[in-house]
mmCIF file of C-alpha atoms and ligand atoms in Angstrom:
data_model
loop_
_atom_site.group_PDB
_atom_site.id
_atom_site.type_symbol
_atom_site.label_atom_id
_atom_site.label_comp_id
_atom_site.label_asym_id
_atom_site.label_seq_id
_atom_site.Cartn_x
_atom_site.Cartn_y
_atom_site.Cartn_z
ATOM 1 C CA MET S 1 42.472 -9.608 -23.474
ATOM 2 C CA THR S 2 41.871 -8.426 -19.887
ATOM 3 C CA ASP S 3 40.611 -4.916 -19.228
ATOM 4 C CA THR S 4 43.925 -3.932 -17.600
ATOM 5 C CA SER S 5 45.660 -0.981 -19.197
ATOM 6 C CA ILE S 6 49.170 0.386 -18.779
ATOM 7 C CA LEU S 7 50.577 3.714 -19.866
ATOM 8 C CA VAL S 8 54.261 3.747 -20.848
ATOM 9 C CA ILE S 9 56.086 7.058 -20.505
ATOM 10 C CA TYR S 10 59.219 6.955 -22.610
ATOM 11 C CA THR S 11 61.702 9.626 -21.497
ATOM 12 C CA GLY S 12 64.909 8.391 -23.199
ATOM 13 C CA GLY S 13 68.077 6.690 -21.962
ATOM 14 C CA THR S 14 70.037 3.715 -23.238
ATOM 15 C CA ILE S 15 67.037 1.374 -23.268
ATOM 16 C CA GLY S 16 65.500 3.196 -26.223
ATOM 17 C CA MET S 17 68.511 2.998 -28.496
ATOM 18 C CA VAL S 18 68.422 0.950 -31.699
ATOM 19 C CA GLN S 19 70.676 0.707 -34.706
ATOM 20 C CA ASP S 20 69.924 3.003 -37.602
ATOM 21 C CA GLU S 21 69.574 0.726 -40.637
ATOM 22 C CA GLN S 22 71.417 3.123 -42.924
ATOM 23 C CA THR S 23 74.250 4.437 -40.765
ATOM 24 C CA GLY S 24 74.582 1.658 -38.166
ATOM 25 C CA SER S 25 74.772 4.195 -35.314
ATOM 26 C CA LEU S 26 72.552 4.120 -32.257
ATOM 27 C CA ILE S 27 69.463 6.324 -32.440
ATOM 28 C CA PRO S 28 66.354 6.493 -30.201
ATOM 29 C CA PHE S 29 63.607 4.096 -31.301
ATOM 30 C CA ASP S 30 60.036 5.031 -32.089
ATOM 31 C CA ILE S 31 57.891 3.542 -29.350
ATOM 32 C CA GLU S 32 55.062 3.005 -31.822
ATOM 33 C CA ASN S 33 57.223 0.285 -33.417
ATOM 34 C CA ILE S 34 58.049 -1.416 -30.145
ATOM 35 C CA ASP S 35 56.919 -4.868 -31.324
ATOM 36 C CA GLU S 36 59.713 -4.888 -33.934
ATOM 37 C CA TYR S 37 62.174 -5.043 -31.053
ATOM 38 C CA ILE S 38 60.069 -6.910 -28.509
ATOM 39 C CA PRO S 39 57.749 -9.249 -30.457
ATOM 40 C CA GLU S 40 56.440 -10.638 -27.119
ATOM 41 C CA PHE S 41 54.544 -7.373 -26.805
ATOM 42 C CA ARG S 42 51.826 -8.707 -29.078
ATOM 43 C CA ARG S 43 51.212 -11.521 -26.601
ATOM 44 C CA LEU S 44 50.694 -9.381 -23.498
ATOM 45 C CA ASP S 45 47.021 -9.558 -22.690
ATOM 46 C CA TYR S 46 46.436 -5.986 -21.645
ATOM 47 C CA LYS S 47 46.147 -2.633 -23.347
ATOM 48 C CA ILE S 48 49.382 -0.642 -23.590
ATOM 49 C CA ASN S 49 49.583 2.952 -24.738
ATOM 50 C CA ALA S 50 52.676 5.117 -24.818
ATOM 51 C CA ILE S 51 53.649 8.761 -24.555
ATOM 52 C CA SER S 52 57.150 9.853 -25.605
ATOM 53 C CA PHE S 53 59.092 12.819 -24.327
ATOM 54 C CA ASP S 54 60.001 15.201 -27.095
ATOM 55 C CA PRO S 55 62.953 15.502 -27.241
ATOM 56 C CA LEU S 56 64.013 12.228 -25.635
ATOM 57 C CA ILE S 57 66.697 12.794 -23.035
ATOM 58 C CA ASP S 58 69.748 11.097 -21.658
ATOM 59 C CA SER S 59 68.859 10.995 -17.979
ATOM 60 C CA SER S 60 72.007 12.928 -17.077
ATOM 61 C CA ASP S 61 70.144 15.910 -18.520
ATOM 62 C CA ILE S 62 67.036 15.410 -16.406
ATOM 63 C CA LEU S 63 65.687 18.437 -14.527
ATOM 64 C CA PRO S 64 63.034 18.866 -11.829
ATOM 65 C CA GLU S 65 60.767 20.310 -14.569
ATOM 66 C CA GLN S 66 60.769 16.883 -16.219
ATOM 67 C CA TRP S 67 59.851 15.166 -12.944
ATOM 68 C CA LEU S 68 56.821 17.412 -12.873
ATOM 69 C CA GLU S 69 56.103 16.635 -16.531
ATOM 70 C CA MET S 70 56.074 12.893 -15.715
ATOM 71 C CA ALA S 71 53.879 13.516 -12.669
ATOM 72 C CA GLU S 72 51.435 15.612 -14.717
ATOM 73 C CA ILE S 73 51.192 12.869 -17.351
ATOM 74 C CA ILE S 74 50.433 10.337 -14.612
ATOM 75 C CA LYS S 75 47.870 12.625 -12.999
ATOM 76 C CA SER S 76 46.017 13.409 -16.198
ATOM 77 C CA ASN S 77 45.861 9.722 -17.179
ATOM 78 C CA TYR S 78 45.361 8.362 -13.684
ATOM 79 C CA GLU S 79 41.761 7.232 -13.965
ATOM 80 C CA GLU S 80 42.218 5.656 -17.366
ATOM 81 C CA TYR S 81 45.148 3.336 -16.544
ATOM 82 C CA ASP S 82 45.853 0.662 -13.955
ATOM 83 C CA GLY S 83 49.578 1.287 -13.838
ATOM 84 C CA PHE S 84 52.451 3.265 -15.328
ATOM 85 C CA VAL S 85 55.858 2.230 -16.645
ATOM 86 C CA ILE S 86 58.524 4.885 -17.137
ATOM 87 C CA LEU S 87 61.439 4.136 -19.474
ATOM 88 C CA HIS S 88 64.346 6.187 -18.203
ATOM 89 C CA GLY S 89 68.139 6.270 -18.289
ATOM 90 C CA SER S 90 69.737 4.602 -15.307
ATOM 91 C CA ASP S 91 72.136 7.423 -14.384
ATOM 92 C CA THR S 92 69.597 9.550 -12.527
ATOM 93 C CA MET S 93 66.879 6.921 -12.143
ATOM 94 C CA SER S 94 67.096 6.977 -8.338
ATOM 95 C CA TYR S 95 66.633 10.750 -8.282
ATOM 96 C CA THR S 96 63.566 10.547 -10.536
ATOM 97 C CA ALA S 97 62.125 7.654 -8.526
ATOM 98 C CA SER S 98 62.651 9.556 -5.273
ATOM 99 C CA ALA S 99 61.202 12.781 -6.649
ATOM 100 C CA LEU S 100 58.099 11.076 -8.064
ATOM 101 C CA SER S 101 57.510 9.227 -4.807
ATOM 102 C CA PHE S 102 57.234 12.604 -3.034
ATOM 103 C CA VAL S 103 55.502 14.578 -5.789
ATOM 104 C CA LEU S 104 52.720 11.997 -6.315
ATOM 105 C CA GLN S 105 50.885 12.264 -3.004
ATOM 106 C CA ASN S 106 48.379 9.435 -2.288
ATOM 107 C CA LEU S 107 49.614 7.288 -5.142
ATOM 108 C CA ASN S 108 47.508 4.132 -5.222
ATOM 109 C CA LYS S 109 48.717 2.677 -8.498
ATOM 110 C CA PRO S 110 52.074 1.235 -9.608
ATOM 111 C CA VAL S 111 54.667 3.516 -11.196
ATOM 112 C CA ILE S 112 57.524 1.258 -12.285
ATOM 113 C CA ILE S 113 60.669 2.929 -13.596
ATOM 114 C CA THR S 114 63.054 0.873 -15.662
ATOM 115 C CA GLY S 115 65.855 1.179 -18.196
ATOM 116 C CA SER S 116 68.798 -0.917 -19.272
ATOM 117 C CA GLN S 117 72.549 -1.096 -19.534
ATOM 118 C CA LEU S 118 72.501 -2.265 -23.176
ATOM 119 C CA PRO S 119 70.250 -0.685 -25.828
ATOM 120 C CA LEU S 120 67.127 -2.543 -26.972
ATOM 121 C CA GLY S 121 68.614 -2.762 -30.435
ATOM 122 C CA VAL S 122 71.577 -4.839 -29.233
ATOM 123 C CA ILE S 123 71.207 -8.639 -29.247
ATOM 124 C CA ARG S 124 72.197 -9.217 -25.608
ATOM 125 C CA THR S 125 70.105 -6.315 -24.340
ATOM 126 C CA ASP S 126 68.798 -6.395 -20.793
ATOM 127 C CA GLY S 127 66.141 -3.905 -21.888
ATOM 128 C CA ARG S 128 63.694 -6.487 -23.200
ATOM 129 C CA GLU S 129 63.451 -8.401 -19.926
ATOM 130 C CA ASN S 130 63.417 -5.204 -17.862
ATOM 131 C CA PHE S 131 60.640 -3.653 -19.934
ATOM 132 C CA ILE S 132 58.417 -6.734 -20.018
ATOM 133 C CA SER S 133 58.803 -7.481 -16.311
ATOM 134 C CA ALA S 134 58.154 -3.829 -15.422
ATOM 135 C CA LEU S 135 54.886 -4.061 -17.403
ATOM 136 C CA GLU S 136 53.971 -7.292 -15.618
ATOM 137 C CA PHE S 137 54.586 -5.745 -12.190
ATOM 138 C CA ALA S 138 52.599 -2.647 -13.168
ATOM 139 C CA ALA S 139 49.675 -4.791 -14.334
ATOM 140 C CA ALA S 140 49.599 -7.179 -11.357
ATOM 141 C CA LYS S 141 46.476 -6.978 -9.198
ATOM 142 C CA ASP S 142 45.117 -8.833 -6.228
ATOM 143 C CA ASP S 143 41.386 -8.825 -6.796
ATOM 144 C CA GLU S 144 40.943 -5.287 -8.116
ATOM 145 C CA THR S 145 43.756 -3.739 -6.048
ATOM 146 C CA PRO S 146 47.207 -3.150 -7.590
ATOM 147 C CA MET S 147 49.905 -5.311 -6.014
ATOM 148 C CA VAL S 148 52.532 -2.542 -5.871
ATOM 149 C CA PRO S 149 50.880 0.859 -5.413
ATOM 150 C CA GLU S 150 54.118 2.804 -5.168
ATOM 151 C CA VAL S 151 57.013 4.271 -7.176
ATOM 152 C CA CYS S 152 59.469 1.438 -7.875
ATOM 153 C CA VAL S 153 62.670 0.833 -9.763
ATOM 154 C CA PHE S 154 62.843 -2.464 -11.634
ATOM 155 C CA PHE S 155 66.266 -3.607 -12.802
ATOM 156 C CA GLU S 156 67.600 -7.025 -13.707
ATOM 157 C CA ASN S 157 65.153 -9.210 -11.850
ATOM 158 C CA LYS S 158 64.551 -7.041 -8.812
ATOM 159 C CA LEU S 159 61.788 -4.695 -7.810
ATOM 160 C CA TYR S 160 62.905 -1.980 -5.397
ATOM 161 C CA ARG S 161 61.242 0.841 -3.525
ATOM 162 C CA GLY S 162 62.442 3.653 -5.809
ATOM 163 C CA ASN S 163 63.360 6.175 -3.124
ATOM 164 C CA ARG S 164 65.635 3.627 -1.401
ATOM 165 C CA THR S 165 67.770 2.854 -4.460
ATOM 166 C CA TYR S 166 71.074 4.073 -5.767
ATOM 167 C CA LYS S 167 72.957 3.155 -8.901
ATOM 168 C CA TYR S 168 76.074 1.324 -7.803
ATOM 169 C CA ASN S 169 77.385 -0.248 -10.999
ATOM 170 C CA ALA S 170 77.990 1.382 -14.379
ATOM 171 C CA GLU S 171 78.258 -1.900 -16.321
ATOM 172 C CA ASN S 172 76.526 -4.807 -14.586
ATOM 173 C CA PHE S 173 72.974 -5.638 -15.560
ATOM 174 C CA ASN S 174 72.364 -5.688 -11.846
ATOM 175 C CA ALA S 175 73.019 -1.946 -11.553
ATOM 176 C CA PHE S 176 70.980 -0.922 -8.509
ATOM 177 C CA LYS S 177 70.994 -1.612 -4.813
ATOM 178 C CA SER S 178 68.797 -0.698 -1.908
ATOM 179 C CA GLY S 179 71.060 -0.732 1.124
ATOM 180 C CA ASN S 180 68.461 0.041 3.760
ATOM 181 C CA TYR S 181 65.251 -1.520 2.539
ATOM 182 C CA PRO S 182 64.410 -5.047 1.367
ATOM 183 C CA LEU S 183 63.099 -5.924 -2.088
ATOM 184 C CA LEU S 184 59.432 -5.433 -2.971
ATOM 185 C CA GLY S 185 59.466 -8.221 -5.514
ATOM 186 C CA GLU S 186 61.489 -10.373 -7.880
ATOM 187 C CA SER S 187 60.924 -11.841 -11.304
ATOM 188 C CA GLY S 188 61.907 -15.449 -11.844
ATOM 189 C CA VAL S 189 59.803 -18.240 -13.237
ATOM 190 C CA LYS S 190 56.996 -16.409 -11.454
ATOM 191 C CA LEU S 191 56.644 -12.842 -10.262
ATOM 192 C CA LYS S 192 57.191 -12.783 -6.523
ATOM 193 C CA PHE S 193 55.735 -10.074 -4.304
ATOM 194 C CA TYR S 194 57.069 -9.466 -0.800
ATOM 195 C CA LYS S 195 53.817 -8.033 0.484
ATOM 196 C CA GLU S 196 55.114 -7.203 3.940
ATOM 197 C CA ASN S 197 57.539 -4.709 2.342
ATOM 198 C CA ILE S 198 55.041 -3.015 0.028
ATOM 199 C CA LEU S 199 53.075 0.120 0.940
ATOM 200 C CA LYS S 200 49.333 -0.340 1.418
ATOM 201 C CA PRO S 201 47.018 1.785 -0.739
ATOM 202 C CA ASN S 202 45.262 4.598 1.154
ATOM 203 C CA PHE S 203 42.490 5.064 -1.438
ATOM 204 C CA LYS S 204 42.719 8.858 -1.161
ATOM 205 C CA LYS S 205 42.679 11.142 -4.173
ATOM 206 C CA LEU S 206 45.972 11.657 -6.026
ATOM 207 C CA LYS S 207 47.460 15.133 -5.538
ATOM 208 C CA LEU S 208 50.703 16.648 -6.775
ATOM 209 C CA HIS S 209 53.281 18.563 -4.783
ATOM 210 C CA ASN S 210 54.131 20.538 -7.859
ATOM 211 C CA LYS S 211 56.345 23.383 -6.677
ATOM 212 C CA LEU S 212 59.949 22.285 -6.499
ATOM 213 C CA ASP S 213 62.720 24.539 -5.219
ATOM 214 C CA SER S 214 66.218 23.493 -6.337
ATOM 215 C CA ASN S 215 68.155 25.766 -3.989
ATOM 216 C CA VAL S 216 69.735 22.767 -2.307
ATOM 217 C CA GLY S 217 73.260 21.386 -2.297
ATOM 218 C CA ILE S 218 75.434 18.427 -1.386
ATOM 219 C CA LEU S 219 78.759 18.727 0.414
ATOM 220 C CA LYS S 220 80.730 15.526 0.703
ATOM 221 C CA VAL S 221 83.361 15.513 3.443
ATOM 222 C CA PHE S 222 86.806 14.025 2.804
ATOM 223 C CA PRO S 223 90.097 14.005 4.697
ATOM 224 C CA GLY S 224 91.973 17.216 3.960
ATOM 225 C CA MET S 225 88.937 19.259 2.919
ATOM 226 C CA GLN S 226 89.865 22.920 3.081
ATOM 227 C CA ALA S 227 88.053 25.660 4.990
ATOM 228 C CA SER S 228 88.009 27.894 1.892
ATOM 229 C CA PHE S 229 86.118 25.203 -0.027
ATOM 230 C CA VAL S 230 83.534 24.686 2.728
ATOM 231 C CA GLU S 231 83.138 28.428 3.048
ATOM 232 C CA ALA S 232 82.547 28.846 -0.688
ATOM 233 C CA VAL S 233 79.824 26.179 -0.643
ATOM 234 C CA LEU S 234 78.089 27.596 2.406
ATOM 235 C CA GLU S 235 78.046 31.036 0.824
ATOM 236 C CA ALA S 236 76.420 29.858 -2.427
ATOM 237 C CA LYS S 237 73.763 32.379 -3.441
ATOM 238 C CA ASN S 238 70.179 31.409 -2.489
ATOM 239 C CA LEU S 239 71.239 28.120 -0.886
ATOM 240 C CA ARG S 240 68.374 27.098 1.479
ATOM 241 C CA ALA S 241 69.253 23.541 2.497
ATOM 242 C CA LEU S 242 72.429 21.516 2.457
ATOM 243 C CA VAL S 243 72.962 17.769 2.564
ATOM 244 C CA LEU S 244 76.251 17.058 4.293
ATOM 245 C CA GLU S 245 77.580 13.686 3.169
ATOM 246 C CA THR S 246 79.462 12.372 6.159
ATOM 247 C CA TYR S 247 81.406 9.254 7.123
ATOM 248 C CA GLY S 248 79.885 6.145 8.689
ATOM 249 C CA ALA S 249 77.174 6.789 11.240
ATOM 250 C CA GLY S 250 77.214 10.531 10.475
ATOM 251 C CA ASN S 251 80.739 11.580 11.426
ATOM 252 C CA ALA S 252 82.933 14.414 10.197
ATOM 253 C CA PHE S 253 86.101 16.052 11.461
ATOM 254 C CA THR S 254 85.967 18.009 14.710
ATOM 255 C CA LYS S 255 88.216 20.903 13.618
ATOM 256 C CA PRO S 256 86.900 24.108 15.246
ATOM 257 C CA TRP S 257 86.869 25.984 11.897
ATOM 258 C CA PHE S 258 84.500 23.361 10.429
ATOM 259 C CA ILE S 259 82.023 23.467 13.305
ATOM 260 C CA SER S 260 82.146 27.243 13.431
ATOM 261 C CA LEU S 261 81.498 27.613 9.674
ATOM 262 C CA LEU S 262 78.510 25.258 9.912
ATOM 263 C CA LYS S 263 77.188 27.087 12.960
ATOM 264 C CA GLN S 264 77.479 30.447 11.255
ATOM 265 C CA ALA S 265 75.585 29.128 8.214
ATOM 266 C CA ILE S 266 72.838 27.661 10.430
ATOM 267 C CA ASP S 267 72.575 30.948 12.355
ATOM 268 C CA ASN S 268 72.169 32.682 8.997
ATOM 269 C CA GLY S 269 69.191 30.462 8.136
ATOM 270 C CA LEU S 270 70.648 27.461 6.285
ATOM 271 C CA VAL S 271 69.176 24.055 7.176
ATOM 272 C CA ILE S 272 71.814 21.302 7.193
ATOM 273 C CA PHE S 273 71.043 17.587 7.056
ATOM 274 C CA ASN S 274 73.494 14.819 7.790
ATOM 275 C CA VAL S 275 73.374 11.868 5.345
ATOM 276 C CA SER S 276 75.937 9.070 5.412
ATOM 277 C CA GLN S 277 78.337 8.280 2.565
ATOM 278 C CA CYS S 278 77.663 4.618 3.413
ATOM 279 C CA ILE S 279 75.042 2.810 1.392
ATOM 280 C CA GLY S 280 73.717 0.822 4.310
ATOM 281 C CA GLY S 281 73.076 1.750 7.931
ATOM 282 C CA SER S 282 71.902 4.906 9.575
ATOM 283 C CA VAL S 283 73.176 8.262 10.804
ATOM 284 C CA GLU S 284 73.216 8.352 14.589
ATOM 285 C CA MET S 285 74.170 11.812 15.682
ATOM 286 C CA GLY S 286 75.946 11.990 19.012
ATOM 287 C CA LYS S 287 77.101 8.385 18.930
ATOM 288 C CA TYR S 288 80.695 9.581 18.427
ATOM 289 C CA GLU S 289 82.344 12.819 19.444
ATOM 290 C CA THR S 290 82.745 13.477 15.701
ATOM 291 C CA SER S 291 79.015 14.053 15.303
ATOM 292 C CA ARG S 292 78.074 15.305 18.782
ATOM 293 C CA GLN S 293 79.215 18.842 18.084
ATOM 294 C CA MET S 294 77.292 18.957 14.809
ATOM 295 C CA LYS S 295 74.205 17.827 16.681
ATOM 296 C CA GLU S 296 74.693 20.573 19.247
ATOM 297 C CA ILE S 297 74.840 23.341 16.651
ATOM 298 C CA GLY S 298 71.653 22.091 14.961
ATOM 299 C CA VAL S 299 72.708 19.801 12.108
ATOM 300 C CA ILE S 300 69.814 17.357 11.577
ATOM 301 C CA GLY S 301 70.456 13.610 11.165
ATOM 302 C CA ALA S 302 68.716 12.113 8.119
ATOM 303 C CA LYS S 303 68.898 8.565 9.526
ATOM 304 C CA ASP S 304 69.000 6.015 6.686
ATOM 305 C CA MET S 305 67.838 8.148 3.771
ATOM 306 C CA THR S 306 69.733 8.023 0.489
ATOM 307 C CA ILE S 307 71.323 11.154 -0.941
ATOM 308 C CA SER S 308 68.934 11.232 -3.911
ATOM 309 C CA SER S 309 65.944 10.888 -1.642
ATOM 310 C CA ALA S 310 67.169 13.639 0.678
ATOM 311 C CA ILE S 311 67.754 16.029 -2.232
ATOM 312 C CA ALA S 312 64.412 15.330 -3.924
ATOM 313 C CA LYS S 313 62.472 15.550 -0.656
ATOM 314 C CA LEU S 314 64.104 18.874 0.187
ATOM 315 C CA MET S 315 63.166 20.292 -3.223
ATOM 316 C CA VAL S 316 59.545 19.356 -2.594
ATOM 317 C CA ILE S 317 59.495 20.693 0.978
ATOM 318 C CA LEU S 318 61.277 23.946 0.124
ATOM 319 C CA GLY S 319 58.774 24.549 -2.664
ATOM 320 C CA GLU S 320 56.023 24.713 -0.031
ATOM 321 C CA GLU S 321 57.607 25.705 3.235
ATOM 322 C CA LYS S 322 59.650 28.705 4.376
ATOM 323 C CA ASN S 323 59.886 28.061 8.114
ATOM 324 C CA ASN S 324 62.999 26.091 9.133
ATOM 325 C CA SER S 325 61.493 24.108 11.999
ATOM 326 C CA LYS S 326 58.594 23.077 9.760
ATOM 327 C CA ILE S 327 61.075 22.097 7.023
ATOM 328 C CA VAL S 328 62.902 19.876 9.517
ATOM 329 C CA ALA S 329 59.695 18.397 10.934
ATOM 330 C CA ARG S 330 58.490 17.417 7.453
ATOM 331 C CA PHE S 331 61.888 16.094 6.430
ATOM 332 C CA ILE S 332 62.439 13.667 9.278
ATOM 333 C CA LYS S 333 58.968 12.149 8.941
ATOM 334 C CA SER S 334 58.446 9.218 6.584
ATOM 335 C CA TRP S 335 56.135 10.081 3.678
ATOM 336 C CA VAL S 336 56.332 6.905 1.644
ATOM 337 C CA GLY S 337 58.817 4.680 3.431
ATOM 338 C CA GLU S 338 61.961 6.595 2.419
ATOM 339 C CA ILE S 339 63.253 6.798 6.005
ATOM 340 C CA SER S 340 63.008 4.328 8.867
ATOM 341 C CA GLU S 341 61.099 5.803 11.784
HETATM 342 N N1 LIG Z 401 73.468 7.921 -19.766
HETATM 343 C C1 LIG Z 401 72.345 7.023 -19.853
HETATM 344 C C2 LIG Z 401 71.174 7.676 -19.162
HETATM 345 O O1 LIG Z 401 71.124 7.709 -17.974
HETATM 346 C C3 LIG Z 401 72.674 5.704 -19.252
HETATM 347 C C4 LIG Z 401 71.513 4.764 -19.189
HETATM 348 O O2 LIG Z 401 70.498 4.933 -19.831
HETATM 349 O O3 LIG Z 401 71.601 3.778 -18.474
HETATM 350 O O4 LIG Z 401 70.281 8.152 -19.829
#
């Protein structure tokens, strides 16, 4: 046995489901009995402890409070463990990964989030491989330094930067993609690490950004969108920041009513960020006439950030910052590789 130790944080999701012996229906498993479902556990040569959420949650029910709960667990166990594995439903995994990447400032240890499409209690489950490989990535060190000191998503055989992912398939085992950032690693016969893509540790002390403000929104543009709908969104009570999901390289329609509604909202203090509906490529405001006017009235291009990253980052920034130009300045800067600079 090595002296490596991993803490598993079990939050819920499909991965934890097993068949109830009496009724045959799927119920959440007790992590203490993990080796009944994954006998290979006994052969891993490091110490593994686990903490379960109570109650366990389907990730569709996740709230910012639970992101902070995960971050607090990591912080209070930080010195004792070499890495952390979070078992989580796949539906909102990219949001949780993004949020944790911003909340855990100066993270120097691996936080690997994984789940599965089929429950652990089902014969063909992808959960077993996902869980074991996530543990292996979390435990991997080069000398005494962790190989992946950042928040990652591991799914099928791929290790992604968490804040660059999105869930793109509801059925395939290969459920995630990272359109704008290459893989950090892969599991095959051996674990592969693509070091040039992985953040370097900064050896500073871990701190939490632990005040999240959820007064944010997403408005996805589509052909035929009505002024009354846009108006209703922009007038939402307490809305502080809006992510406008636009076409292609950041384009939306040029109708005067649209530009004037956005301008009015910006003049009234709303900060609006332009994120593309595309999963790869970057927003380039001003490239086409259809984004030039938005640029002129003060809509801010979010380059190649994902929607989940933009939303989570805004919650963190708004929790700490009231001044709009400071909000923008913090948003467009890369914190942990979520945006290309
Ligand atoms: N609805 C489930 C969840 O996100 C799906 C999954 O676990 O993959 O918790």
